[in-house]
Amino acid sequence: MSPEQSAAQPCGPLRLGALEQQVMDVLWDDGPLSIREVITRLGAKHAYTTIATVLGNLERKQLVVPERRARAVTYTARCTRELHAARLMEQALDTSHDRDAAILHFFDAIDERERDLLRDYLARREPDR
């Protein structure tokens, strides 16, 4: 799924349980996958019904999209990991009473390469003067 497609798709709630996060990581890394393929990628330590339930929950949360292929169903992440991470950052900013201060603290906490990346990005977005 391209970033453009992902941005247009709704992505469900941000809070994930530990196993939900593991399943999403597998789908982001290797998807689309069937339930059995998810189990294999997780190291075969979970029951089929457990992963089926987790994927059903992720579908209800609008984080995955099921697609029937012959006799199997495969699951694809509805949004990219990067979009999900950006939404987590947005949610964190929303919890602050001083959003500006939170942004500045974040900027101070990231390394110089990431600061340069942000500066370059903002400079490209500036209207021509």
Coordinates of N, CA and C in Angstrom, one line a residue:
M1 N 0.8 -1.2 0.0 CA 0.0 0.0 0.0 C 0.9 1.2 0.0
S2 N 0.6 2.1 -0.9 CA 1.5 3.3 -1.0 C 1.1 4.3 0.1
P3 N 2.0 5.2 0.5 CA 1.7 6.2 1.5 C 0.5 7.0 1.1
E4 N 0.3 7.3 -0.2 CA -0.9 8.1 -0.6 C -2.2 7.3 -0.3
Q5 N -2.1 6.0 -0.6 CA -3.3 5.2 -0.4 C -3.6 5.1 1.1
S6 N -2.5 5.0 1.9 CA -2.7 4.8 3.3 C -3.2 6.1 3.9
A7 N -2.8 7.2 3.5 CA -3.3 8.5 4.1 C -4.8 8.7 3.9
A8 N -5.3 8.1 2.7 CA -6.7 8.3 2.4 C -7.5 7.3 3.2
Q9 N -6.9 6.2 3.7 CA -7.7 5.2 4.4 C -7.7 5.6 5.9
P10 N -8.9 5.4 6.5 CA -8.9 5.6 8.0 C -8.1 4.5 8.6
C11 N -7.5 4.9 9.7 CA -6.7 3.9 10.5 C -7.3 4.0 11.9
G12 N -7.6 2.8 12.4 CA -8.3 2.7 13.7 C -7.6 3.3 14.9
P13 N -8.1 2.9 16.1 CA -7.6 3.4 17.3 C -6.1 3.2 17.5
L14 N -5.5 4.0 18.2 CA -4.0 3.9 18.3 C -3.6 2.9 19.4
R15 N -4.3 2.8 20.5 CA -3.9 1.9 21.5 C -4.0 0.5 21.1
L16 N -2.9 -0.2 21.3 CA -2.8 -1.6 20.9 C -2.3 -2.4 22.1
G17 N -2.9 -3.6 22.3 CA -2.3 -4.5 23.3 C -1.0 -5.1 22.8
A18 N -0.3 -5.8 23.6 CA 1.0 -6.3 23.2 C 0.9 -7.3 22.1
L19 N 0.0 -8.2 22.1 CA -0.2 -9.1 21.0 C -0.7 -8.5 19.7
E20 N -1.6 -7.5 19.9 CA -2.1 -6.7 18.7 C -0.9 -6.0 18.1
Q21 N 0.0 -5.4 18.9 CA 1.2 -4.8 18.3 C 2.1 -5.7 17.6
Q22 N 2.3 -6.9 18.1 CA 3.1 -7.9 17.5 C 2.5 -8.3 16.1
V23 N 1.2 -8.5 16.1 CA 0.5 -8.9 14.9 C 0.6 -7.8 13.8
M24 N 0.4 -6.5 14.3 CA 0.5 -5.4 13.3 C 2.0 -5.3 12.8
D25 N 3.0 -5.5 13.7 CA 4.3 -5.5 13.2 C 4.6 -6.5 12.1
V26 N 4.1 -7.7 12.3 CA 4.2 -8.8 11.3 C 3.5 -8.4 10.0
L27 N 2.3 -7.8 10.1 CA 1.6 -7.4 8.9 C 2.4 -6.3 8.2
W28 N 2.9 -5.3 9.0 CA 3.6 -4.2 8.3 C 4.9 -4.7 7.7
D29 N 5.5 -5.7 8.3 CA 6.8 -6.2 7.7 C 6.6 -7.2 6.6
D30 N 5.5 -8.0 6.6 CA 5.4 -9.1 5.7 C 4.1 -9.2 5.0
G31 N 3.1 -8.4 5.3 CA 1.7 -8.6 4.9 C 1.5 -8.4 3.4
P32 N 0.4 -8.8 2.8 CA -0.7 -9.4 3.5 C -0.5 -10.9 3.8
L33 N -1.1 -11.4 4.9 CA -0.8 -12.7 5.5 C -2.1 -13.4 5.9
S34 N -2.1 -14.7 5.8 CA -3.2 -15.5 6.4 C -3.0 -15.6 7.9
I35 N -3.9 -16.2 8.6 CA -3.8 -16.4 10.0 C -2.6 -17.3 10.3
R36 N -2.5 -18.4 9.5 CA -1.4 -19.4 9.7 C -0.1 -18.7 9.4
E37 N 0.0 -17.9 8.4 CA 1.3 -17.2 8.2 C 1.6 -16.2 9.3
V38 N 0.7 -15.6 9.9 CA 0.9 -14.7 11.0 C 1.5 -15.5 12.2
I39 N 0.9 -16.7 12.4 CA 1.3 -17.6 13.5 C 2.8 -18.0 13.3
T40 N 3.1 -18.4 12.0 CA 4.4 -18.8 11.7 C 5.4 -17.7 11.9
R41 N 5.1 -16.5 11.5 CA 6.0 -15.3 11.7 C 6.2 -15.0 13.2
L42 N 5.2 -15.3 14.0 CA 5.3 -15.0 15.4 C 6.0 -16.1 16.2
G43 N 6.4 -17.1 15.5 CA 7.2 -18.2 16.1 C 6.3 -19.3 16.6
A44 N 5.1 -19.4 16.0 CA 4.2 -20.6 16.3 C 4.0 -20.8 17.8
K45 N 4.0 -19.7 18.6 CA 3.7 -19.9 20.0 C 2.3 -19.5 20.4
H46 N 1.4 -19.2 19.4 CA 0.1 -18.8 19.7 C -0.9 -19.7 19.0
A47 N -2.0 -20.0 19.6 CA -3.1 -20.8 19.0 C -3.7 -20.1 17.8
Y48 N -4.2 -20.9 16.9 CA -4.9 -20.4 15.7 C -6.0 -19.5 16.2
T49 N -6.8 -19.9 17.1 CA -8.0 -19.2 17.6 C -7.6 -17.8 18.2
T50 N -6.5 -17.8 18.9 CA -6.0 -16.6 19.5 C -5.7 -15.5 18.5
I51 N -4.9 -15.9 17.4 CA -4.6 -15.0 16.4 C -5.8 -14.6 15.5
A52 N -6.7 -15.6 15.3 CA -7.9 -15.2 14.6 C -8.7 -14.2 15.4
T53 N -8.8 -14.3 16.7 CA -9.5 -13.4 17.5 C -8.8 -12.0 17.5
V54 N -7.5 -12.0 17.6 CA -6.7 -10.7 17.5 C -7.0 -10.0 16.2
L55 N -6.9 -10.8 15.1 CA -7.2 -10.2 13.8 C -8.6 -9.7 13.6
G56 N -9.5 -10.4 14.2 CA -10.9 -9.9 14.2 C -11.1 -8.6 15.0
N57 N -10.4 -8.6 16.1 CA -10.4 -7.3 16.9 C -9.7 -6.2 16.1
L58 N -8.6 -6.4 15.5 CA -7.9 -5.4 14.7 C -8.8 -5.0 13.5
E59 N -9.6 -5.9 12.9 CA -10.5 -5.5 11.9 C -11.6 -4.6 12.4
R60 N -12.2 -5.0 13.5 CA -13.2 -4.1 14.2 C -12.6 -2.7 14.5
K61 N -11.4 -2.7 14.9 CA -10.7 -1.4 15.2 C -10.3 -0.6 13.9
Q62 N -10.6 -1.2 12.8 CA -10.2 -0.6 11.5 C -8.7 -0.5 11.3
L63 N -8.0 -1.4 11.8 CA -6.5 -1.4 11.6 C -6.1 -2.4 10.5
V64 N -6.9 -3.4 10.2 CA -6.6 -4.3 9.1 C -7.8 -4.5 8.2
V65 N -7.5 -5.0 7.0 CA -8.5 -5.3 6.0 C -8.4 -6.7 5.6
P66 N -9.5 -7.5 5.8 CA -9.5 -8.9 5.3 C -9.8 -9.0 3.9
E67 N -9.2 -10.0 3.2 CA -9.5 -10.3 1.8 C -9.6 -11.8 1.6
R68 N -10.7 -12.2 1.1 CA -10.8 -13.7 0.9 C -10.1 -14.0 -0.4
R69 N -9.2 -15.0 -0.3 CA -8.5 -15.6 -1.5 C -8.7 -17.1 -1.5
A70 N -9.5 -17.5 -2.4 CA -9.8 -18.9 -2.5 C -10.5 -19.4 -1.1
R71 N -9.8 -20.3 -0.4 CA -10.4 -20.8 0.8 C -9.8 -20.1 2.1
A72 N -8.8 -19.2 1.8 CA -8.2 -18.5 2.9 C -8.5 -17.0 3.0
V73 N -8.3 -16.4 4.1 CA -8.5 -15.0 4.2 C -7.1 -14.4 4.6
T74 N -6.7 -13.4 3.9 CA -5.5 -12.7 4.2 C -5.8 -11.3 4.8
Y75 N -4.9 -10.9 5.6 CA -5.1 -9.6 6.3 C -4.0 -8.6 5.9
T76 N -4.4 -7.4 5.6 CA -3.5 -6.3 5.2 C -3.7 -5.2 6.2
A77 N -2.6 -4.5 6.6 CA -2.7 -3.3 7.4 C -3.4 -2.2 6.7
R78 N -4.3 -1.5 7.3 CA -5.0 -0.5 6.7 C -4.2 0.8 6.4
C79 N -3.2 1.0 7.3 CA -2.3 2.2 7.2 C -0.9 1.7 7.4
T80 N 0.1 2.5 7.0 CA 1.5 2.2 7.2 C 1.9 2.3 8.6
R81 N 3.0 1.7 9.0 CA 3.6 1.9 10.3 C 3.9 3.3 10.6
E82 N 4.4 4.0 9.5 CA 4.8 5.4 9.7 C 3.6 6.3 10.0
L83 N 2.5 6.1 9.3 CA 1.3 6.8 9.5 C 0.8 6.6 10.9
H84 N 0.9 5.3 11.3 CA 0.4 4.9 12.7 C 1.3 5.7 13.7
A85 N 2.6 5.7 13.5 CA 3.6 6.3 14.4 C 3.3 7.8 14.5
A86 N 3.0 8.4 13.3 CA 2.7 9.9 13.3 C 1.4 10.1 14.1
R87 N 0.4 9.2 14.0 CA -0.8 9.4 14.7 C -0.6 9.3 16.2
L88 N 0.3 8.4 16.6 CA 0.7 8.3 18.0 C 1.3 9.6 18.5
M89 N 2.2 10.2 17.7 CA 2.8 11.4 18.1 C 1.8 12.5 18.2
E90 N 0.8 12.5 17.3 CA -0.2 13.5 17.3 C -1.1 13.4 18.6
Q91 N -1.4 12.1 18.9 CA -2.1 11.8 20.1 C -1.3 12.3 21.4
A92 N 0.0 12.1 21.4 CA 0.8 12.5 22.5 C 0.8 14.0 22.6
L93 N 0.8 14.7 21.5 CA 0.8 16.2 21.6 C -0.6 16.6 22.1
D94 N -1.6 15.9 21.7 CA -3.0 16.3 22.2 C -3.2 16.2 23.7
T95 N -2.3 15.4 24.3 CA -2.4 15.2 25.8 C -1.7 16.3 26.5
S96 N -0.9 17.1 25.9 CA -0.2 18.2 26.5 C -1.1 19.4 26.7
H97 N -0.9 20.1 27.8 CA -1.6 21.3 28.1 C -0.9 22.5 27.4
D98 N 0.4 22.3 27.0 CA 1.1 23.3 26.2 C 1.8 22.6 25.0
R99 N 1.0 22.5 24.0 CA 1.4 21.8 22.7 C 2.7 22.4 22.2
D100 N 2.9 23.7 22.2 CA 4.1 24.3 21.7 C 5.3 23.9 22.5
A101 N 5.2 23.8 23.8 CA 6.3 23.4 24.6 C 6.6 21.9 24.3
A102 N 5.6 21.1 24.1 CA 5.8 19.7 23.9 C 6.6 19.5 22.5
I103 N 6.2 20.3 21.5 CA 6.8 20.2 20.2 C 8.3 20.6 20.4
L104 N 8.6 21.7 21.1 CA 9.9 22.1 21.3 C 10.8 21.1 22.1
H105 N 10.2 20.5 23.1 CA 10.9 19.5 23.8 C 11.2 18.3 22.9
F106 N 10.3 17.9 22.1 CA 10.5 16.8 21.1 C 11.6 17.2 20.2
F107 N 11.6 18.4 19.7 CA 12.7 18.8 18.8 C 14.0 18.7 19.5
D108 N 14.1 19.2 20.7 CA 15.4 19.1 21.5 C 15.8 17.7 21.7
A109 N 14.9 16.7 21.8 CA 15.2 15.4 22.1 C 15.7 14.5 20.9
I110 N 15.4 15.0 19.7 CA 15.8 14.2 18.5 C 17.2 14.5 18.2
D111 N 17.8 13.6 17.4 CA 19.2 13.8 17.1 C 19.4 14.8 15.9
E112 N 20.6 15.3 15.7 CA 20.9 16.3 14.7 C 20.4 16.0 13.3
R113 N 20.6 14.7 12.9 CA 20.2 14.3 11.6 C 18.7 14.4 11.4
E114 N 17.9 14.1 12.4 CA 16.5 14.2 12.4 C 16.1 15.7 12.4
R115 N 16.8 16.5 13.1 CA 16.5 18.0 13.1 C 16.8 18.5 11.7
D116 N 17.9 18.1 11.1 CA 18.2 18.5 9.7 C 17.1 18.1 8.7
L117 N 16.6 16.9 8.9 CA 15.5 16.4 8.1 C 14.3 17.3 8.2
L118 N 13.9 17.6 9.4 CA 12.8 18.5 9.6 C 13.0 19.9 9.0
R119 N 14.2 20.4 9.2 CA 14.5 21.7 8.7 C 14.4 21.7 7.1
D120 N 15.0 20.7 6.5 CA 14.9 20.6 5.1 C 13.5 20.5 4.6
Y121 N 12.7 19.6 5.3 CA 11.3 19.4 4.9 C 10.5 20.8 5.0
L122 N 10.7 21.5 6.1 CA 10.0 22.7 6.3 C 10.5 23.8 5.2
A123 N 11.7 23.8 4.9 CA 12.2 24.7 3.9 C 11.6 24.4 2.5
R124 N 11.4 23.2 2.2 CA 10.8 22.8 0.9 C 9.3 23.2 0.9
R125 N 8.7 23.2 2.0 CA 7.2 23.5 2.1 C 7.0 25.0 2.2
E126 N 8.0 25.8 2.5 CA 7.8 27.2 2.5 C 7.4 27.8 1.2
P127 N 6.5 28.7 1.1 CA 6.1 29.3 -0.2 C 7.3 30.1 -0.7
D128 N 7.5 30.1 -2.0 CA 8.5 30.9 -2.6 C 8.4 32.4 -2.2
R129 N 9.5 33.0 -1.8 CA 9.5 34.4 -1.4 C 10.1 35.3 -2.4

